[in-house]
XYZ file of C-alpha atoms in Angstrom:
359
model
C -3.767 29.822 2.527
C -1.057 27.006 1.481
C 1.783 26.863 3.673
C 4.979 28.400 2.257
C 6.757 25.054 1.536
C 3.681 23.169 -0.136
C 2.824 26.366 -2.290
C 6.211 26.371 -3.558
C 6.704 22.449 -4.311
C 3.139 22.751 -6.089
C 4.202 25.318 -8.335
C 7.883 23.933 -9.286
C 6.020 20.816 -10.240
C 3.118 22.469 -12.422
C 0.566 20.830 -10.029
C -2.467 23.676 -9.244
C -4.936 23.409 -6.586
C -8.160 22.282 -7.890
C -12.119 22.941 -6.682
C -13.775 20.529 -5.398
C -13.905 17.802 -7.686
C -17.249 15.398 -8.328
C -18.366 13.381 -5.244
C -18.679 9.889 -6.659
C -21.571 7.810 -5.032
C -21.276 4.508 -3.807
C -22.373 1.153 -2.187
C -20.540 -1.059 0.524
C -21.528 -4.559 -0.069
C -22.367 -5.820 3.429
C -20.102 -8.904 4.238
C -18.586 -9.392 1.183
C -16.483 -12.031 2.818
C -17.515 -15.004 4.818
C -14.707 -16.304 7.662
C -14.891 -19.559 8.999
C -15.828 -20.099 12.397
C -13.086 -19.483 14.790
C -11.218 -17.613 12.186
C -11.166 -13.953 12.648
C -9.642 -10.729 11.245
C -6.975 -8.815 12.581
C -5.652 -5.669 11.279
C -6.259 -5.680 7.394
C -3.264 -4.658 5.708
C -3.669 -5.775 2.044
C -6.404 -7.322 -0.251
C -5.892 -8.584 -3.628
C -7.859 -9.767 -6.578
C -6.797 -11.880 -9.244
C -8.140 -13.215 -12.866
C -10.805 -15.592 -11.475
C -12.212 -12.880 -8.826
C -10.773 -14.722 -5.871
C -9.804 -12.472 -2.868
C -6.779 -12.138 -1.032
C -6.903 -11.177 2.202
C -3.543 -10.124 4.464
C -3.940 -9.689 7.780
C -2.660 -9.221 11.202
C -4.585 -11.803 12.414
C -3.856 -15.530 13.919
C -1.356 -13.345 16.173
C 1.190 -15.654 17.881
C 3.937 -14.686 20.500
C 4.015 -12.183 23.188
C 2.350 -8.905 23.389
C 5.100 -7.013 22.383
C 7.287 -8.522 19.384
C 4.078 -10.972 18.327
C 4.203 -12.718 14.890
C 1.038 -11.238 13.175
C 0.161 -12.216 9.639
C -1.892 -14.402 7.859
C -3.434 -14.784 4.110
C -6.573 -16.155 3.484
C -8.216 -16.654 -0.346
C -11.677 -16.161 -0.971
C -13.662 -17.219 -3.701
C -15.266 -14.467 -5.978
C -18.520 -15.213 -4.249
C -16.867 -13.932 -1.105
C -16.763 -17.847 -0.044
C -13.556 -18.829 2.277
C -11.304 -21.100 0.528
C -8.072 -21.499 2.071
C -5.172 -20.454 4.177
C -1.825 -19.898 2.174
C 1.461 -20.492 4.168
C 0.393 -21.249 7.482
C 3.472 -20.800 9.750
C 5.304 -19.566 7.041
C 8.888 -18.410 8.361
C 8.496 -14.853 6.441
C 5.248 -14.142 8.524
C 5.955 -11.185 11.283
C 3.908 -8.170 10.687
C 2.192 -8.395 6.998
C 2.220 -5.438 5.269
C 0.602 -6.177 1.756
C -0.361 -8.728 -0.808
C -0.320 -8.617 -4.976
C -1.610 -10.521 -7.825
C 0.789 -10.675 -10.598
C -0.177 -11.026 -14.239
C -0.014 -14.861 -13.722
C -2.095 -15.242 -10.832
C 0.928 -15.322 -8.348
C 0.268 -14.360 -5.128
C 3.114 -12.077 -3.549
C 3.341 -10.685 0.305
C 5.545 -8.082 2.123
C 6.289 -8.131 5.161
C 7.714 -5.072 7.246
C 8.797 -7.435 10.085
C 10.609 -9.877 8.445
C 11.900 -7.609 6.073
C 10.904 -10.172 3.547
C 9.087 -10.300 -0.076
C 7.516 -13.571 -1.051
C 5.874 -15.281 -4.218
C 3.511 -17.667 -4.075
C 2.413 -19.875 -7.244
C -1.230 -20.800 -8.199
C -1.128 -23.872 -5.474
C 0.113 -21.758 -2.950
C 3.499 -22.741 -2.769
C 6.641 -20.611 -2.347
C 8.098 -20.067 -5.358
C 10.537 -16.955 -4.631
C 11.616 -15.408 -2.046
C 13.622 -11.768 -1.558
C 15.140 -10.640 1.391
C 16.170 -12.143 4.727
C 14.855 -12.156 8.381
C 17.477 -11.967 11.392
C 18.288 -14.872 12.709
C 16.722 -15.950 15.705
C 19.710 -17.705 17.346
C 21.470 -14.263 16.558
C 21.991 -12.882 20.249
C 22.084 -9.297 18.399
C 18.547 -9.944 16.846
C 16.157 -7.198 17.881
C 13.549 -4.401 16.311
C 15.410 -2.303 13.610
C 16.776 1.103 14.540
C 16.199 4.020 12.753
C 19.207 5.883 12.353
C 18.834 9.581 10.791
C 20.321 9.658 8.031
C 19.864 5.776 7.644
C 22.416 3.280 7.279
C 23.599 2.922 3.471
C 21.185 0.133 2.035
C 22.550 -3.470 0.411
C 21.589 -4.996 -3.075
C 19.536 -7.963 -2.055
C 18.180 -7.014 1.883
C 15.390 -4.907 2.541
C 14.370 -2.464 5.934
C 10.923 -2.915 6.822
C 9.678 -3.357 3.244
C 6.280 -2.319 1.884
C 4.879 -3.055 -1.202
C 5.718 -4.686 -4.848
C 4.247 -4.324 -8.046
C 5.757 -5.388 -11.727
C 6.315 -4.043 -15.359
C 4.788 -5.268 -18.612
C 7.837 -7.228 -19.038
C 7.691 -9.024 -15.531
C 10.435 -7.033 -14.019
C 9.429 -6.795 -10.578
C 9.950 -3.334 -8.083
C 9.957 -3.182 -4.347
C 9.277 -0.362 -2.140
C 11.846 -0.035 1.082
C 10.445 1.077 3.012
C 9.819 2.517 6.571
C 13.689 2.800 7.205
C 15.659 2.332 3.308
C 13.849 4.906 1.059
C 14.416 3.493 -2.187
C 12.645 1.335 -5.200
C 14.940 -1.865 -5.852
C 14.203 -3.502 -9.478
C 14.963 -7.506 -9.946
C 14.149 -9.145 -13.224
C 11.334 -11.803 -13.812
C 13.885 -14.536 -12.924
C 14.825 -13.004 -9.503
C 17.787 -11.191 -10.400
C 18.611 -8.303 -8.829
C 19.198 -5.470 -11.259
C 19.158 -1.731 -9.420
C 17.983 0.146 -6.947
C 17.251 4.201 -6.493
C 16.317 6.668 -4.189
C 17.354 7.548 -0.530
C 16.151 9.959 2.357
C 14.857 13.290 0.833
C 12.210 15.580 -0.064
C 13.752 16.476 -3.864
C 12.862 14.498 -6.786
C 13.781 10.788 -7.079
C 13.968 11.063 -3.066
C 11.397 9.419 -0.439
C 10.248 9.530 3.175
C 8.258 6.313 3.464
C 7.440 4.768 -0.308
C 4.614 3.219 1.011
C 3.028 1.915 -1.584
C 4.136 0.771 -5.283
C 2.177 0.391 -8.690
C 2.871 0.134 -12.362
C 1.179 1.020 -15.313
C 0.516 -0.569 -18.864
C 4.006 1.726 -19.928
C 5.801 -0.028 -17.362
C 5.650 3.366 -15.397
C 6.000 3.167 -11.665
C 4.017 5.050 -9.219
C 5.384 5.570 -5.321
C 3.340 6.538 -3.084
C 6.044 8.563 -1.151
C 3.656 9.537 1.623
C 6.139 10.989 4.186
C 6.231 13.784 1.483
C 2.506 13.850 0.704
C 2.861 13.121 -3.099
C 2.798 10.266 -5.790
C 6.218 10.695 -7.371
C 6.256 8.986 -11.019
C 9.096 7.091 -12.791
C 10.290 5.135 -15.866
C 11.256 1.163 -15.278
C 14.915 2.027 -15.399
C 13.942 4.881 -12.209
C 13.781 8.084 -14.108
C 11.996 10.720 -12.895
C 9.149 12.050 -15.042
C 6.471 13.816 -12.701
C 5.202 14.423 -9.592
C 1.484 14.137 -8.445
C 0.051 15.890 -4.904
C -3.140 15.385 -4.180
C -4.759 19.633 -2.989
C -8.276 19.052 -2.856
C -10.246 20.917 -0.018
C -11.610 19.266 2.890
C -13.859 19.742 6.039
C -11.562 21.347 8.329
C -14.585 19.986 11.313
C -13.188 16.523 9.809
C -13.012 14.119 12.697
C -9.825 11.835 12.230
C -10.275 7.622 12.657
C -8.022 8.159 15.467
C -5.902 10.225 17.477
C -6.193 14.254 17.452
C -7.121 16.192 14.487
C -3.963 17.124 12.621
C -2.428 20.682 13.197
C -1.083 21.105 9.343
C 0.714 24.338 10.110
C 2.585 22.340 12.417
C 3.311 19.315 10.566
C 4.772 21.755 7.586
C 6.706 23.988 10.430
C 8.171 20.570 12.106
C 9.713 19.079 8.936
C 8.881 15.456 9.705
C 6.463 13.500 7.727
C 3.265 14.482 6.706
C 1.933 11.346 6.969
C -1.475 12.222 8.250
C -2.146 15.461 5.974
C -4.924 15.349 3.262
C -3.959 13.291 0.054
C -0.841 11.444 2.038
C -0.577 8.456 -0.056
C -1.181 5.722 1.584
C -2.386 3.710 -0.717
C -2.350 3.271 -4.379
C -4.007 0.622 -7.233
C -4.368 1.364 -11.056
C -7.177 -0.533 -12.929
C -6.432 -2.808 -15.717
C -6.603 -1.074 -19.323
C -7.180 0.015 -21.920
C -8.392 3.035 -20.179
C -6.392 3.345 -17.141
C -7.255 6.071 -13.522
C -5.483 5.398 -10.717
C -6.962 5.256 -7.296
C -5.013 6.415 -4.145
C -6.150 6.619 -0.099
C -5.616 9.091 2.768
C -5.931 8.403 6.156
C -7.043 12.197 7.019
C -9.776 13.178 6.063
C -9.888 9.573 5.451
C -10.725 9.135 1.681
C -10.420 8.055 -1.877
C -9.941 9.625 -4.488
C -9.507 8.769 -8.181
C -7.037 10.516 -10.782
C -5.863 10.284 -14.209
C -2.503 9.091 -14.617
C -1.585 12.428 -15.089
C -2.688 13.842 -11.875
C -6.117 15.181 -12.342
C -8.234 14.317 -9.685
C -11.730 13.409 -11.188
C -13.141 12.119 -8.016
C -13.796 11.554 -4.677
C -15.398 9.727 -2.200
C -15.879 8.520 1.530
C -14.852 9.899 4.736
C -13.261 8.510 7.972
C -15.693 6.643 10.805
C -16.325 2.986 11.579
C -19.773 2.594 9.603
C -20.171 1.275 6.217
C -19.076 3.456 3.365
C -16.557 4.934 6.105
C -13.018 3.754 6.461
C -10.720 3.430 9.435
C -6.690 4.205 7.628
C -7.011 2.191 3.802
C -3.749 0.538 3.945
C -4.480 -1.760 0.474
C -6.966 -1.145 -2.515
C -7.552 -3.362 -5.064
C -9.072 -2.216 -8.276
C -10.304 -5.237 -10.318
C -12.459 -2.796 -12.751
C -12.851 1.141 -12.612
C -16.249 0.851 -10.736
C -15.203 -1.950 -8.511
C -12.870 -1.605 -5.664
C -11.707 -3.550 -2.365
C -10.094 -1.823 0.470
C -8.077 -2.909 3.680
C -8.391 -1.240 6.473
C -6.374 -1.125 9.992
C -8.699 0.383 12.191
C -11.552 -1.599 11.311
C -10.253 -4.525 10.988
C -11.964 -5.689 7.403
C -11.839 -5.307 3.825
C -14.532 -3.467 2.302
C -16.328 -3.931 -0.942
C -17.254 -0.432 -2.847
C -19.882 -0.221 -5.791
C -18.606 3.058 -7.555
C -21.599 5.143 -9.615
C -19.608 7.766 -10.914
C-alpha cells in the first residue's frame, strides 16, 4: 500500500501506478575506455558525448589537498574508439568537487561544479570560453564549506549554491540547476546574460528539494530532476509549470542497496526530509536526440534505469544495484547519444559504463 502522502500527490497529478513494465536486455561493453598509465578514475560524476562520439569523462579524480576540503575534479576526452585523448583544464581554478559535464549543440564542453559553485564552458580546443558563478575567495578569512540554513538564504541573480547540472533550449538559452542548497532553475541567454530564475524550497509545484539534474527537449521544455521530492517536474523555457512525472514501478523489496542500509520508505515519507534514496528518485536524467524523443532517468535504490516517454510512461527498465558489469553503484550522469546507446557515471564504482540496449 502507497503511503498516504505519495498516494495523494500521484493522484492530484494524474500519474497512476503502473505493472511492471518490459525488462529491456542489455550488454556492458567491457572497458569501453582506455586511461593512460598513471592516470586513474576517481568518483565518476558525469560523462558526455558529443557529435564526433568523443567521451567526456568528469571525475573526482587527480584529488589534490588535504583529506578533508581536497580539490577533486578532473575531465578527460576520449576518442569514440574509447582511446584517451586529452586532459581539459588542468588546474583549472573552477575545479573543487565536479559534479557534471554537457555537450552543447556546438560541441562545447560545459562542467558544474558543486564546490566551487561554478558553471564553465569550454570551446572545441578546450579553452574557457564562459564562465558563471564565483568561488570564495581564498584570501577571504570567512571562506569555509557552505551552510545550510533551513529555510535557505534568499538566492542572487548571477551566484550559485552548490550547483548541479546545465542543459540548453533550441534557441541556445542556457538553464542551471541550484542546487544542493538554492532550489531553483536560473535561465541566461546564449550570450551569457542573465535573464530569470524560479523556484525555491518546497514540495508544491514549481518548488524543489535538490534539482539534481537538468535536461531540455526539442520544444525547449525543461526537465528537473527534483529528486529530494522523488519526481521529474516539467516546465516551459520561460519556467511554467506544465506536468509532473514520478516514477511507481514495483521493485524487489529483498533489493540489496550499493551502500548503506536498505531504505525504510515508511520512514522516509513519515520524516519529511528527502526521499533521496526511494525507488525512481531522480538522480539522473538524459533525453536522446530526435525526431523520436524517450527520456532516460536513474535511481540509486533499487539502483536502476528506466526509460519513459516524455509524457511519463515508463516503457522500460533495466539493471539493478551491485559492483559487476551490467550493475551500477549510484548513476550520477547518463549520456544518451542514440535510444539504444547509453553511457553512465557512476560514484560507487568509480567508472563510466557503456550499455548496449535490445529493447
Amino acid at each position: 500500500m502507497k503511503p498516504p502522502a505519495l498516494a495523494l500527490a500521484l493522484a492530484a497529478t494524474g500519474a497512476l501506478a503502473q505493472s511492471m513494465p518490459p525488462s529491456i536486455a542489455y550488454d556492458s561493453v567491457k572497458e569501453p575506455l582506455k586511461l593512460p598509465k598513471d592516470v586513474y578514475f576517481g568518483e565518476v560524476t558525469g560523462v558526455a558525448v558529443n557529435s564526433r562520439g568523443h567521451v567526456f569523462v568528469l571525475s573526482r579524480g587527480n584529488t589534490t589537498g588535504p583529506a578533508y576540503g581536497a580539490a577533486a575534479a578532473q575531465l578527460l576526452e576520449f576518442d569514440r574508439n574509447g582511446k584517451f585523448v586529452r586532459e581539459i583544464g588542468k588546474h583549472l581554478y573552477a575545479w573543487s568537487f565536479g559534479h557534471t559535464v554537457r555537450v552543447d549543440a556546438g560541441d562545447n564542453v560545459w562542467i558544474t561544479d558543486k564546490g566551487s559553485d561554478m558553471v564553465v564552458k569550454f570551446d572545441r580546443r578546450g579553452r574557457v570560453a564562459m564562465v558563471f558563478g564565483r568561488k570564495q575567495e581564498a584570501s577571504d578569512e570567512d571562506t569555509a564549506p557552505l551552510k545550510h540554513p533551513k529555510p535557505p538564504l534568499p538566492a542572487e541573480p548571477g551566484r550559485f549554491r552548490q550547483v548541479t547540472d546545465v542543459t540548453w533550449d533550441p534557441a541556445g538559452n542556457t538553464y542551471i540547476s541550484d542546487g544542493y542548497i538554492n532550489s531553483r532553475v536560473a535561465k541566461a541567454d546564449r550570450d551569457g546574460n542573465w535573464l530569470k530564475s524560479w523556484g525555491e524550497r518546497g514540495a508544491k509545484p514549481g518548488e524543489f528539494n535538490t534539482p539534481h539534474s537538468i535536461a531540455a527537449d526539442a520544444k525547449g521544455n525543461i526537465y528537473v530532476a527534483d529528486r529530494g521530492n522523488r519526481r521529474i517536474q516539467v516546465f516551459d523555457g520561460e519556467g511554467t509549470f506544465l506536468r509532473e512525472i514520478r516514477i511507481d514501478v514495483p521493485y524487489d523489496k529483498g533489493a540489496r542497496p550499493a551502500i548503506g542500509v536498505v531504505p525504510d520508505l515508511a520512514k522516509l515519507e513519515a520524516s519529511g526530509g528527502p526521499l533521496t534514496m526511494a525507488p525512481g528518485a531522480p538522480w539522473a536524467l538524459c533525453i536522446t536526440p530526435g525526431p523520436n524523443q524517450v527520456l532516460y532517468s536513474s535511481d540509486a535504490y533499487p539502483g536502476r534505469i528506466y526509460k519513459l516517454s516524455l509524457e511519463g510512461k515508463v516503457l522500460g527498465v533495466l539493471g539493478e544495484s551491485g559492483k559487476q558489469l551490467k550493475q551500477f553503484g549510484w548513476i550520477h550522469e547518463i549520456a544518451c547519444p542514440s535510444e539504444n546507446v547509453l553511457y553512465v557515471a557512476e560514484l560507487l564504482n568509480w567508472r563510466v559504463q557503456k550499455l548496449i540496449l535490445h529493447p
